[in-house]
CSV table of C-alpha atoms and ligand atoms in Angstrom, one decimal:
chain,number,residue,atom,x,y,z
A,1,MET,CA,215.8,-14.0,229.4
A,2,GLN,CA,213.8,-13.8,226.3
A,3,GLN,CA,212.6,-10.5,225.2
A,4,LYS,CA,208.9,-9.8,226.0
A,5,PRO,CA,206.8,-9.8,222.8
A,6,ARG,CA,205.2,-6.7,221.5
A,7,VAL,CA,202.4,-7.3,219.1
A,8,ARG,CA,200.0,-4.9,217.4
A,9,PHE,CA,196.6,-4.9,215.9
A,10,ALA,CA,196.7,-2.4,213.0
A,11,PRO,CA,193.3,-1.9,211.5
A,12,SER,CA,192.5,0.7,208.8
A,13,PRO,CA,189.5,2.8,209.7
A,14,THR,CA,187.8,2.2,206.4
A,15,GLY,CA,184.5,0.9,207.7
A,16,PRO,CA,183.2,-1.4,210.4
A,17,LEU,CA,185.7,-4.0,211.6
A,18,HIS,CA,185.1,-7.3,210.0
A,19,ILE,CA,184.7,-10.3,212.4
A,20,GLY,CA,187.9,-11.7,210.9
A,21,GLY,CA,189.7,-8.6,212.2
A,22,VAL,CA,188.4,-9.3,215.6
A,23,ARG,CA,189.8,-12.8,215.4
A,24,THR,CA,193.2,-11.4,214.4
A,25,ALA,CA,193.1,-9.0,217.4
A,26,LEU,CA,192.1,-11.8,219.7
A,27,TYR,CA,195.1,-14.0,218.6
A,28,ASN,CA,197.4,-11.1,219.1
A,29,TYR,CA,195.9,-10.5,222.6
A,30,LEU,CA,196.2,-14.2,223.6
A,31,PHE,CA,199.8,-14.4,222.5
A,32,ALA,CA,200.8,-11.1,224.2
A,33,ARG,CA,199.0,-12.0,227.5
A,34,GLN,CA,200.4,-15.5,227.5
A,35,LYS,CA,204.0,-14.2,227.3
A,36,GLY,CA,203.5,-11.2,229.5
A,37,GLY,CA,204.1,-9.0,226.5
A,38,SER,CA,202.3,-5.9,225.2
A,39,PHE,CA,199.2,-5.6,223.0
A,40,ILE,CA,199.1,-2.5,221.0
A,41,LEU,CA,196.4,-0.8,218.9
A,42,ARG,CA,197.7,1.2,215.9
A,43,ILE,CA,195.3,3.0,213.6
A,44,GLU,CA,196.5,2.8,210.0
A,45,ASP,CA,194.8,5.8,208.5
A,46,THR,CA,197.2,6.9,205.8
A,47,ASP,CA,194.7,6.2,203.0
A,48,SER,CA,192.7,9.4,203.3
A,49,ALA,CA,190.5,8.5,200.4
A,50,ARG,CA,189.2,5.5,202.2
A,51,PHE,CA,188.8,7.1,205.6
A,52,VAL,CA,185.3,6.6,207.1
A,53,PRO,CA,184.2,8.7,210.0
A,54,GLY,CA,183.2,6.7,213.1
A,55,ALA,CA,185.3,3.7,212.1
A,56,GLU,CA,188.0,4.3,214.7
A,57,GLU,CA,185.5,4.8,217.5
A,58,TYR,CA,183.8,1.6,216.4
A,59,ILE,CA,187.1,-0.3,216.7
A,60,GLN,CA,187.6,1.0,220.3
A,61,GLU,CA,184.1,0.3,221.3
A,62,THR,CA,184.3,-3.3,220.0
A,63,PHE,CA,187.3,-4.1,222.2
A,64,ASP,CA,185.7,-2.3,225.2
A,65,TRP,CA,182.7,-4.6,224.7
A,66,LEU,CA,184.8,-7.7,224.4
A,67,GLY,CA,187.0,-6.8,227.3
A,68,LEU,CA,190.2,-7.1,225.4
A,69,SER,CA,192.3,-4.2,226.5
A,70,PHE,CA,195.2,-2.6,224.8
A,71,ASP,CA,198.4,-1.7,226.6
A,72,GLU,CA,199.2,1.1,224.2
A,73,SER,CA,196.7,2.8,221.9
A,74,PRO,CA,195.5,6.2,220.6
A,75,ARG,CA,193.3,6.4,223.7
A,76,ASN,CA,195.8,5.1,226.3
A,77,GLY,CA,199.0,6.5,224.8
A,78,GLY,CA,202.3,4.8,225.4
A,79,ASN,CA,206.0,5.2,224.9
A,80,TYR,CA,206.0,4.7,221.1
A,81,GLY,CA,203.2,7.1,220.1
A,82,PRO,CA,201.5,8.6,218.3
A,83,TYR,CA,199.5,5.5,217.6
A,84,LYS,CA,197.7,7.0,214.6
A,85,GLN,CA,199.6,7.0,211.4
A,86,SER,CA,198.1,10.2,210.2
A,87,GLN,CA,200.0,11.9,213.1
A,88,ARG,CA,203.3,10.4,212.2
A,89,LYS,CA,203.9,12.1,208.8
A,90,GLU,CA,207.3,13.5,209.7
A,91,ILE,CA,208.5,10.1,210.9
A,92,TYR,CA,207.8,8.5,207.5
A,93,LYS,CA,209.3,11.4,205.5
A,94,GLU,CA,212.5,10.9,207.3
A,95,GLN,CA,212.6,7.2,206.4
A,96,VAL,CA,211.6,8.0,202.7
A,97,HIS,CA,214.6,10.3,202.6
A,98,ARG,CA,216.9,7.6,203.9
A,99,LEU,CA,215.7,5.2,201.3
A,100,LEU,CA,216.2,7.8,198.5
A,101,GLU,CA,219.7,8.7,199.8
A,102,LYS,CA,220.7,5.0,199.9
A,103,GLY,CA,219.4,4.5,196.3
A,104,ALA,CA,217.0,2.0,197.6
A,105,ALA,CA,214.1,4.0,196.3
A,106,TYR,CA,213.5,6.6,193.6
A,107,ILE,CA,211.1,9.4,192.6
A,108,ALA,CA,208.7,8.8,189.8
A,109,PHE,CA,206.7,11.5,187.9
A,110,ASP,CA,204.6,9.4,185.6
A,111,THR,CA,201.1,10.7,185.5
A,112,PRO,CA,198.1,8.4,185.8
A,113,ALA,CA,197.5,9.0,182.1
A,114,GLU,CA,201.0,8.0,181.2
A,115,LEU,CA,200.8,4.8,183.3
A,116,GLU,CA,197.5,4.0,181.7
A,117,ALA,CA,199.0,4.4,178.2
A,118,LYS,CA,201.8,2.1,179.2
A,119,ARG,CA,199.4,-0.5,180.4
A,120,ALA,CA,197.5,-0.3,177.2
A,121,GLN,CA,200.6,-0.7,175.2
A,122,LYS,CA,202.1,-3.6,177.2
A,123,ALA,CA,200.1,-6.5,178.4
A,124,ASN,CA,200.7,-7.3,182.1
A,125,PHE,CA,202.8,-4.1,182.5
A,126,GLN,CA,204.5,-4.0,185.8
A,127,TYR,CA,206.7,-1.1,187.1
A,128,ASP,CA,209.8,-3.0,187.9
A,129,ALA,CA,213.5,-3.5,186.9
A,130,SER,CA,212.5,-4.5,183.4
A,131,THR,CA,210.4,-1.3,182.7
A,132,ARG,CA,211.6,1.4,185.1
A,133,MET,CA,214.2,2.7,182.7
A,134,GLN,CA,211.5,3.4,180.1
A,135,MET,CA,209.6,5.6,182.6
A,136,ARG,CA,209.8,9.2,183.8
A,137,ASN,CA,211.7,9.0,187.1
A,138,SER,CA,214.8,10.1,188.9
A,139,LEU,CA,216.7,7.1,187.4
A,140,THR,CA,216.0,8.2,183.8
A,141,LEU,CA,215.8,12.0,184.1
A,142,PRO,CA,218.8,14.2,184.5
A,143,LYS,CA,219.4,15.2,188.1
A,144,GLU,CA,218.6,18.8,187.5
A,145,GLU,CA,215.3,18.1,185.9
A,146,THR,CA,214.3,15.9,188.8
A,147,GLY,CA,215.3,18.8,191.1
A,148,SER,CA,213.4,21.4,189.2
A,149,LEU,CA,210.2,19.3,188.8
A,150,ILE,CA,210.2,18.9,192.6
A,151,GLN,CA,210.8,22.6,193.0
A,152,SER,CA,207.9,23.5,190.8
A,153,LYS,CA,205.7,21.3,192.9
A,154,THR,CA,205.1,18.7,190.3
A,155,GLN,CA,203.4,15.8,191.9
A,156,TYR,CA,205.4,12.6,192.3
A,157,VAL,CA,205.5,9.3,194.1
A,158,VAL,CA,208.4,7.5,195.6
A,159,ARG,CA,208.9,3.9,194.5
A,160,ILE,CA,210.9,1.2,196.2
A,161,LYS,CA,213.6,-0.2,194.0
A,162,ILE,CA,213.3,-4.0,193.9
A,163,GLU,CA,216.5,-5.7,192.6
A,164,PRO,CA,215.5,-8.7,190.6
A,165,GLY,CA,216.7,-12.3,191.1
A,166,ARG,CA,217.0,-12.3,194.9
A,167,ASP,CA,215.4,-14.8,197.2
A,168,ILE,CA,213.2,-13.2,199.9
A,169,VAL,CA,212.5,-15.4,202.9
A,170,VAL,CA,209.5,-14.9,205.0
A,171,ASN,CA,209.7,-16.9,208.2
A,172,ASP,CA,206.1,-17.6,209.1
A,173,LEU,CA,205.3,-19.1,212.5
A,174,ILE,CA,202.3,-21.0,211.0
A,175,ARG,CA,203.4,-21.6,207.5
A,176,GLY,CA,207.0,-22.2,208.0
A,177,LYS,CA,209.6,-20.7,205.6
A,178,VAL,CA,208.1,-19.0,202.6
A,179,VAL,CA,210.6,-18.2,199.9
A,180,ILE,CA,209.8,-15.9,197.0
A,181,ASN,CA,211.9,-14.5,194.2
A,182,SER,CA,212.2,-10.7,194.1
A,183,SER,CA,211.6,-10.7,190.3
A,184,VAL,CA,207.9,-11.2,190.8
A,185,LEU,CA,207.6,-8.0,192.8
A,186,ASP,CA,207.0,-4.6,191.4
A,187,ASP,CA,208.4,-1.3,192.5
A,188,LYS,CA,205.5,-0.4,194.8
A,189,VAL,CA,204.7,3.2,195.6
A,190,ILE,CA,205.7,3.9,199.1
A,191,TYR,CA,205.0,7.6,199.3
A,192,LYS,CA,202.9,10.2,197.6
A,193,SER,CA,203.8,13.9,197.4
A,194,ALA,CA,200.1,14.7,196.9
A,195,ASP,CA,199.1,14.1,200.5
A,196,GLU,CA,202.7,13.9,201.9
A,197,LEU,CA,201.8,10.5,203.2
A,198,PRO,CA,203.4,7.1,202.9
A,199,THR,CA,201.3,4.1,201.6
A,200,TYR,CA,200.3,1.2,203.8
A,201,HIS,CA,203.5,-0.8,203.1
A,202,LEU,CA,206.0,1.7,204.2
A,203,ALA,CA,204.0,3.1,207.2
A,204,ASN,CA,203.4,-0.5,208.4
A,205,VAL,CA,207.0,-1.5,208.3
A,206,VAL,CA,208.4,1.7,209.7
A,207,ASP,CA,206.0,1.6,212.6
A,208,ASP,CA,206.5,-2.1,213.3
A,209,HIS,CA,210.2,-1.3,213.6
A,210,LEU,CA,209.9,1.9,215.6
A,211,MET,CA,207.3,0.5,217.9
A,212,LYS,CA,209.6,-2.5,218.5
A,213,ILE,CA,207.0,-5.0,217.3
A,214,THR,CA,208.4,-8.6,217.7
A,215,HIS,CA,205.6,-10.5,216.0
A,216,VAL,CA,203.3,-9.5,213.1
A,217,ILE,CA,200.2,-11.6,213.5
A,218,ARG,CA,197.6,-10.8,210.8
A,219,GLY,CA,195.2,-12.3,208.3
A,220,GLU,CA,196.3,-14.5,205.4
A,221,GLU,CA,195.3,-11.8,203.0
A,222,TRP,CA,198.5,-9.9,203.9
A,223,LEU,CA,200.8,-12.8,203.1
A,224,PRO,CA,201.4,-11.5,199.6
A,225,SER,CA,202.6,-8.2,201.1
A,226,ALA,CA,205.1,-9.9,203.4
A,227,PRO,CA,208.0,-10.3,200.9
A,228,LEU,CA,207.8,-6.6,200.1
A,229,HIS,CA,207.8,-5.9,203.8
A,230,VAL,CA,210.9,-8.0,204.3
A,231,TRP,CA,212.5,-6.2,201.4
A,232,LEU,CA,211.7,-2.8,203.1
A,233,TYR,CA,213.2,-4.0,206.3
A,234,ARG,CA,216.4,-4.9,204.5
A,235,SER,CA,216.5,-1.6,202.5
A,236,LEU,CA,216.0,0.3,205.7
A,237,GLY,CA,218.9,-1.6,207.3
A,238,TRP,CA,216.7,-3.1,210.0
A,239,GLU,CA,216.9,-6.8,209.1
A,240,ASP,CA,218.3,-7.7,212.5
A,241,SER,CA,215.2,-6.6,214.2
A,242,MET,CA,212.8,-8.1,211.7
A,243,PRO,CA,209.6,-9.4,213.5
A,244,GLY,CA,208.3,-12.9,213.2
A,245,PHE,CA,205.3,-13.3,211.0
A,246,ALA,CA,202.2,-15.3,211.6
A,247,HIS,CA,199.6,-15.2,208.8
A,248,LEU,CA,196.3,-16.5,210.2
A,249,PRO,CA,194.0,-18.7,208.1
A,250,LEU,CA,191.2,-17.1,206.1
A,251,LEU,CA,187.7,-17.2,207.4
A,252,LEU,CA,185.6,-19.1,204.8
A,253,LYS,CA,181.9,-18.8,203.9
A,254,PRO,CA,179.5,-21.0,205.9
A,255,GLU,CA,179.1,-23.1,202.7
A,256,GLY,CA,180.9,-23.3,199.3
A,257,ASN,CA,184.3,-21.8,198.6
A,258,GLY,CA,185.7,-18.4,199.3
A,259,LYS,CA,186.2,-15.8,201.9
A,260,LEU,CA,183.4,-14.9,204.3
A,261,SER,CA,181.9,-11.6,203.2
A,262,LYS,CA,179.3,-9.2,204.3
A,263,ARG,CA,177.1,-10.5,201.5
A,264,ASP,CA,177.0,-14.0,203.1
A,265,GLY,CA,175.8,-12.4,206.2
A,266,ASP,CA,173.0,-10.5,204.5
A,267,ARG,CA,172.0,-13.5,202.4
A,268,LEU,CA,172.0,-16.0,205.3
A,269,GLY,CA,170.9,-13.6,208.0
A,270,PHE,CA,173.8,-13.4,210.4
A,271,PRO,CA,176.2,-10.7,211.5
A,272,VAL,CA,179.8,-10.4,210.2
A,273,PHE,CA,180.5,-7.4,212.3
A,274,PRO,CA,181.0,-7.3,216.0
A,275,LEU,CA,178.7,-4.3,216.6
A,276,GLU,CA,175.9,-2.9,214.6
A,277,TRP,CA,177.1,-0.4,211.9
A,278,VAL,CA,175.3,2.3,210.2
A,279,ASP,CA,177.0,3.4,207.0
A,280,PRO,CA,177.5,7.2,207.4
A,281,LYS,CA,176.9,7.8,203.7
A,282,SER,CA,174.2,5.4,202.7
A,283,GLY,CA,172.5,5.0,206.1
A,284,GLU,CA,172.6,1.2,205.4
A,285,ARG,CA,172.4,-0.7,208.7
A,286,SER,CA,174.5,-3.9,209.2
A,287,GLN,CA,173.8,-6.4,212.0
A,288,GLY,CA,176.3,-6.8,214.8
A,289,PHE,CA,177.0,-9.7,217.1
A,290,ARG,CA,176.4,-7.6,220.1
A,291,GLU,CA,173.0,-6.4,219.0
A,292,SER,CA,172.0,-9.9,217.8
A,293,GLY,CA,172.3,-11.1,221.4
A,294,TYR,CA,175.8,-12.7,221.6
A,295,LEU,CA,177.6,-12.6,224.8
A,296,PRO,CA,181.2,-11.3,224.5
A,297,GLU,CA,182.6,-14.4,226.2
A,298,ALA,CA,180.8,-16.6,223.8
A,299,LEU,CA,181.9,-14.7,220.7
A,300,ILE,CA,185.5,-14.8,222.0
A,301,ASN,CA,185.4,-18.5,222.6
A,302,PHE,CA,183.8,-19.1,219.1
A,303,LEU,CA,186.4,-16.9,217.3
A,304,ALA,CA,189.3,-18.5,219.1
A,305,PHE,CA,188.3,-21.8,217.5
A,306,LEU,CA,188.2,-20.3,214.0
A,307,GLY,CA,191.7,-21.3,213.0
A,308,TRP,CA,193.0,-22.7,216.2
A,309,ASN,CA,192.2,-25.8,218.3
A,310,PRO,CA,193.6,-27.1,221.6
A,311,GLY,CA,194.1,-30.6,220.4
A,312,THR,CA,191.7,-31.9,223.0
A,313,GLU,CA,187.9,-32.4,223.3
A,314,GLN,CA,187.5,-29.3,225.4
A,315,GLU,CA,185.4,-26.6,223.6
A,316,ILE,CA,184.5,-24.2,226.4
A,317,PHE,CA,187.4,-22.0,227.3
A,318,SER,CA,187.4,-18.8,229.4
A,319,LEU,CA,189.7,-16.0,228.2
A,320,GLU,CA,192.2,-17.0,230.8
A,321,GLU,CA,192.1,-20.6,229.6
A,322,LEU,CA,192.5,-19.5,226.0
A,323,THR,CA,195.5,-17.4,227.0
A,324,ALA,CA,197.1,-20.4,228.6
A,325,ALA,CA,196.4,-22.8,225.8
A,326,PHE,CA,197.0,-20.7,222.7
A,327,SER,CA,199.9,-21.6,220.4
A,328,PHE,CA,200.8,-21.0,216.7
A,329,GLU,CA,201.7,-24.7,216.4
A,330,ARG,CA,198.0,-25.4,216.8
A,331,CYS,CA,196.9,-22.8,214.3
A,332,SER,CA,195.8,-24.2,211.0
A,333,LYS,CA,197.1,-23.3,207.6
A,334,SER,CA,193.9,-23.9,205.8
A,335,GLY,CA,190.9,-21.7,205.9
A,336,ALA,CA,188.5,-21.9,208.8
A,337,ARG,CA,184.8,-22.3,208.0
A,338,PHE,CA,182.5,-19.9,209.6
A,339,ASP,CA,179.8,-22.0,211.2
A,340,LEU,CA,176.9,-20.0,212.6
A,341,GLU,CA,175.3,-22.9,214.3
A,342,LYS,CA,178.5,-23.2,216.3
A,343,ALA,CA,178.3,-19.6,217.2
A,344,LYS,CA,174.8,-20.1,218.5
A,345,TRP,CA,175.8,-23.2,220.4
A,346,TYR,CA,178.5,-21.2,222.1
A,347,ASN,CA,176.1,-18.5,223.1
A,348,HIS,CA,173.7,-21.1,224.5
A,349,GLN,CA,176.6,-22.7,226.5
A,350,TYR,CA,177.5,-19.3,228.0
A,351,ILE,CA,173.9,-18.6,228.9
A,352,LEU,CA,173.7,-22.0,230.7
A,353,LYS,CA,177.0,-21.1,232.5
A,354,MET,CA,175.7,-17.8,233.7
A,355,PRO,CA,174.3,-17.9,237.3
A,356,ASP,CA,170.5,-17.7,237.3
A,357,ILE,CA,170.5,-14.6,239.5
A,358,GLN,CA,172.6,-12.8,237.0
A,359,LEU,CA,170.3,-13.7,234.1
A,360,ALA,CA,167.4,-12.7,236.3
A,361,GLU,CA,168.8,-9.3,237.1
A,362,MET,CA,169.2,-8.5,233.4
A,363,PHE,CA,165.8,-9.9,232.5
A,364,ARG,CA,164.1,-8.1,235.4
A,365,LYS,CA,165.1,-4.8,233.8
A,366,GLU,CA,163.4,-5.8,230.6
A,367,LEU,CA,160.3,-6.9,232.6
A,368,LEU,CA,160.2,-3.6,234.4
A,369,GLN,CA,160.2,-1.8,231.1
A,370,LYS,CA,157.1,-3.7,230.2
A,371,GLY,CA,155.6,-2.6,233.4
A,372,ILE,CA,155.9,-6.0,235.0
A,373,ASN,CA,157.2,-5.9,238.6
A,374,VAL,CA,158.0,-9.4,239.9
A,375,PRO,CA,160.3,-10.2,242.8
A,376,LEU,CA,163.9,-11.1,241.8
A,377,GLY,CA,163.6,-14.5,243.5
A,378,THR,CA,160.6,-15.4,241.2
A,379,VAL,CA,162.4,-14.2,238.1
A,380,THR,CA,165.4,-16.2,239.1
A,381,SER,CA,163.3,-19.4,239.4
A,382,ILE,CA,161.7,-18.7,236.0
A,383,VAL,CA,164.9,-18.1,234.1
A,384,GLY,CA,166.3,-21.2,235.7
A,385,LEU,CA,163.4,-23.2,234.3
A,386,VAL,CA,163.7,-22.0,230.7
A,387,LYS,CA,167.4,-21.2,230.1
A,388,GLU,CA,167.9,-24.7,228.6
A,389,ARG,CA,165.6,-23.5,225.8
A,390,ILE,CA,167.2,-20.3,224.7
A,391,TYR,CA,170.2,-19.3,222.5
A,392,PHE,CA,169.9,-15.6,223.1
A,393,LEU,CA,168.8,-13.5,226.0
A,394,HIS,CA,166.2,-11.7,223.9
A,395,GLU,CA,164.4,-15.1,223.6
A,396,LEU,CA,163.6,-15.0,227.3
A,397,TRP,CA,160.4,-13.0,227.0
A,398,GLU,CA,159.1,-15.3,224.3
A,399,GLN,CA,159.8,-18.3,226.4
A,400,THR,CA,158.4,-16.9,229.7
A,401,SER,CA,155.7,-14.4,228.8
A,402,TYR,CA,153.0,-16.8,230.1
A,403,PHE,CA,154.5,-16.6,233.6
A,404,PHE,CA,153.6,-13.0,233.7
A,405,GLU,CA,150.5,-12.7,231.5
A,406,ALA,CA,147.6,-15.0,231.0
A,407,PRO,CA,147.3,-16.3,227.4
A,408,VAL,CA,145.0,-14.2,225.2
A,409,SER,CA,144.8,-16.8,222.5
A,410,TYR,CA,145.4,-20.6,222.3
A,411,GLU,CA,147.6,-22.3,219.8
A,412,GLU,CA,145.2,-23.8,217.2
A,413,LYS,CA,146.9,-27.0,216.5
A,414,THR,CA,147.2,-27.9,220.1
A,415,VAL,CA,143.5,-27.0,220.6
A,416,ARG,CA,142.5,-29.3,217.8
A,417,LYS,CA,144.6,-32.1,219.2
A,418,ARG,CA,144.1,-31.7,222.9
A,419,TRP,CA,140.8,-30.0,223.6
A,420,LYS,CA,138.2,-32.8,223.5
A,421,GLU,CA,134.6,-32.9,224.2
A,422,GLU,CA,135.1,-34.1,227.8
A,423,THR,CA,137.9,-31.5,228.4
A,424,PRO,CA,135.9,-28.6,229.7
A,425,ALA,CA,134.3,-30.7,232.5
A,426,GLN,CA,137.7,-32.2,233.4
A,427,MET,CA,139.3,-28.7,233.6
A,428,LYS,CA,136.5,-27.5,235.8
A,429,ALA,CA,136.9,-30.5,238.1
A,430,LEU,CA,140.7,-29.9,238.1
A,431,ALA,CA,140.1,-26.3,239.1
A,432,SER,CA,138.1,-27.3,242.2
A,433,LEU,CA,140.7,-30.0,243.0
A,434,LEU,CA,143.4,-27.3,243.0
A,435,GLU,CA,141.1,-24.9,245.0
A,436,GLY,CA,141.1,-27.4,247.9
A,437,MET,CA,144.9,-27.5,248.1
A,438,ASP,CA,146.8,-25.7,250.9
A,439,ASP,CA,150.2,-26.6,249.8
A,440,PHE,CA,150.7,-25.5,246.2
A,441,SER,CA,154.2,-26.8,245.8
A,442,ALA,CA,155.0,-28.6,242.5
A,443,ALA,CA,155.5,-31.9,244.3
A,444,THR,CA,152.3,-31.8,246.2
A,445,GLN,CA,150.3,-30.7,243.2
A,446,GLU,CA,151.7,-33.5,241.2
A,447,SER,CA,150.9,-36.2,243.6
A,448,ILE,CA,147.4,-35.0,244.1
A,449,VAL,CA,146.6,-34.4,240.5
A,450,MET,CA,148.1,-37.7,239.3
A,451,ASP,CA,146.2,-39.5,241.9
A,452,TRP,CA,142.9,-37.8,240.8
A,453,ILE,CA,143.6,-38.7,237.2
A,454,GLN,CA,144.1,-42.3,238.0
A,455,ARG,CA,141.1,-42.5,240.3
A,456,ASN,CA,138.9,-41.2,237.5
A,457,GLY,CA,140.5,-43.3,234.8
A,458,TYR,CA,141.4,-40.3,232.7
A,459,HIS,CA,144.1,-40.3,230.1
A,460,THR,CA,147.1,-38.5,231.7
A,461,GLY,CA,148.4,-37.1,228.4
A,462,ASN,CA,145.0,-35.6,227.5
A,463,VAL,CA,144.4,-34.0,230.8
A,464,MET,CA,147.9,-32.6,231.3
A,465,ASN,CA,148.1,-31.3,227.8
A,466,ALA,CA,144.8,-29.5,228.1
A,467,PHE,CA,145.9,-28.2,231.4
A,468,ARG,CA,149.1,-26.8,229.8
A,469,LEU,CA,147.1,-25.3,227.0
A,470,ALA,CA,144.9,-23.5,229.5
A,471,VAL,CA,147.8,-22.1,231.5
A,472,VAL,CA,150.4,-21.5,228.8
A,473,GLY,CA,148.3,-21.0,225.7
A,474,ALA,CA,150.4,-23.5,223.8
A,475,GLY,CA,152.0,-26.9,224.0
A,476,LYS,CA,155.4,-25.7,225.2
A,477,GLY,CA,157.2,-25.0,228.4
A,478,PRO,CA,159.0,-26.7,231.3
A,479,HIS,CA,157.5,-29.1,233.8
A,480,MET,CA,153.8,-28.2,234.3
A,481,PHE,CA,153.7,-28.1,238.0
A,482,GLN,CA,156.7,-26.0,238.3
A,483,ILE,CA,155.0,-23.5,236.1
A,484,THR,CA,151.8,-23.5,238.2
A,485,GLU,CA,153.7,-23.3,241.5
A,486,LEU,CA,155.3,-20.1,240.2
A,487,ILE,CA,152.1,-18.7,238.8
A,488,GLY,CA,150.3,-19.5,242.0
A,489,LYS,CA,147.0,-21.1,242.9
A,490,GLU,CA,144.6,-18.3,242.2
A,491,GLU,CA,146.0,-17.4,238.8
A,492,THR,CA,146.2,-21.1,237.8
A,493,ILE,CA,142.5,-21.6,238.6
A,494,ARG,CA,141.5,-18.4,236.9
A,495,ARG,CA,143.3,-19.5,233.7
A,496,LEU,CA,141.5,-22.9,233.8
A,497,HIS,CA,138.1,-21.1,233.9
A,498,ARG,CA,139.1,-18.7,231.2
A,499,ALA,CA,140.2,-21.5,228.9
A,500,VAL,CA,136.9,-23.3,229.5
A,501,ALA,CA,135.0,-20.1,228.6
A,502,ASN,CA,137.1,-19.2,225.6
A,503,ILE,CA,138.2,-22.4,223.8
A,504,GLN,CA,135.5,-23.7,221.4
B,601,LIG,N1,196.2,-1.9,208.0
B,601,LIG,C1,196.2,-3.3,207.7
B,601,LIG,C2,194.8,-3.8,207.9
B,601,LIG,O1,193.9,-3.1,207.7
B,601,LIG,C3,197.2,-3.9,208.6
B,601,LIG,C4,197.7,-5.3,208.2
B,601,LIG,C5,198.8,-5.7,209.1
B,601,LIG,O2,198.4,-6.1,210.2
B,601,LIG,O3,200.0,-5.6,208.7
B,601,LIG,O4,194.5,-4.9,208.2
């Protein structure tokens, strides 16, 4: 039997999670669930300088909202913890020692000023096989000097020693075999004595190995790091348990070229973060999909299609359906354009899919807050009539307020177009016609009113539009008689009289 996959989502808590990160997590989730494997959250917080308070909580809250649950995480624990890199210092130190002992890494004492001077002196300076022997490190200094510098607490870094001229193969499940020559790589810093912490690259590889990660699924921006990671696996003697890689396509701006950024969101007025985020330093507020009225199911469906497609016409997929259908073969290599209209379309589709009663229960709470207490059955009928027209739940009030409150003003352009000289008399007559009706159902109203219009030789459009203006205050809304049935006879008549009195 094949080994059950173990995948991880490994964000760095350096700010709000970008929507692309949510897409990455989703693909990890789908793959894990499809194969009956494990989906792990690992917090990569070794870069203390970039740590932002609240970012980790934000990540957890995002996945709670989306309903994507982790099998192992800082919160849930698991057999391979701790799941926060800042709590794994000793583990990394041990591996740094092993690398040093094997001669696969070395200690470097070059100060920032010395490195700066070198860069100024040599264009495109890179710390690598061609330059390392000119630098101050354990390869060039006598052994005793290295020892005494460490003893005297001189700060140092550990660098990985990349041997030039070797082919490094990254087997990518989406991109196929990517081969790179080690000569282009530099001797990256993998550990800093200053904070006794590894850098991202080492911590990432060590943890993937120790947490028995089988597939590294992450954004394309990490593809350039992959050869170094493969090199680290080899240097640590772990090449036999190297995970498979899958680098997901970049999310592109809605228009033009380049990566989707927060600035695009600000400029075009849409969220690029799952939840609202308030920057703890500047107090700056960034929109979130949740606060903008997106349903979690809609956002998931939308994100699933940013870089993957099922190869069929079907666009609406529940999480279960996505889990069944997902595959790397159907992931694209080229960037996925972020299309906000599509996101809205998905939200609309999920609102339509939601049972009216469920919509009504949510909306009724909002109504009660406004001091409007209407039976759930009526609210259910009302939302059923207007849900075709909304993209977000918060648009419900705007689309339905006239069901609950008589209009206080009348849309000017409709008045100009529809309120004619003969209209007041017609509306008065219509009011008395309705007055005489016992059955106020939409169907009965319609047949009686239409008959009356015909008998009098009125223009149907003019009468009905004026009627709508009187009841709704504007030229919008669903079928007229369904509105009046829900509003009721008395209120309808009252509104007709009010309109006659108030519209000039
Ligand atoms: N900590 C990296 C990030 O913030 C992880 C990249 C990876 O998945 O290897 O995305």
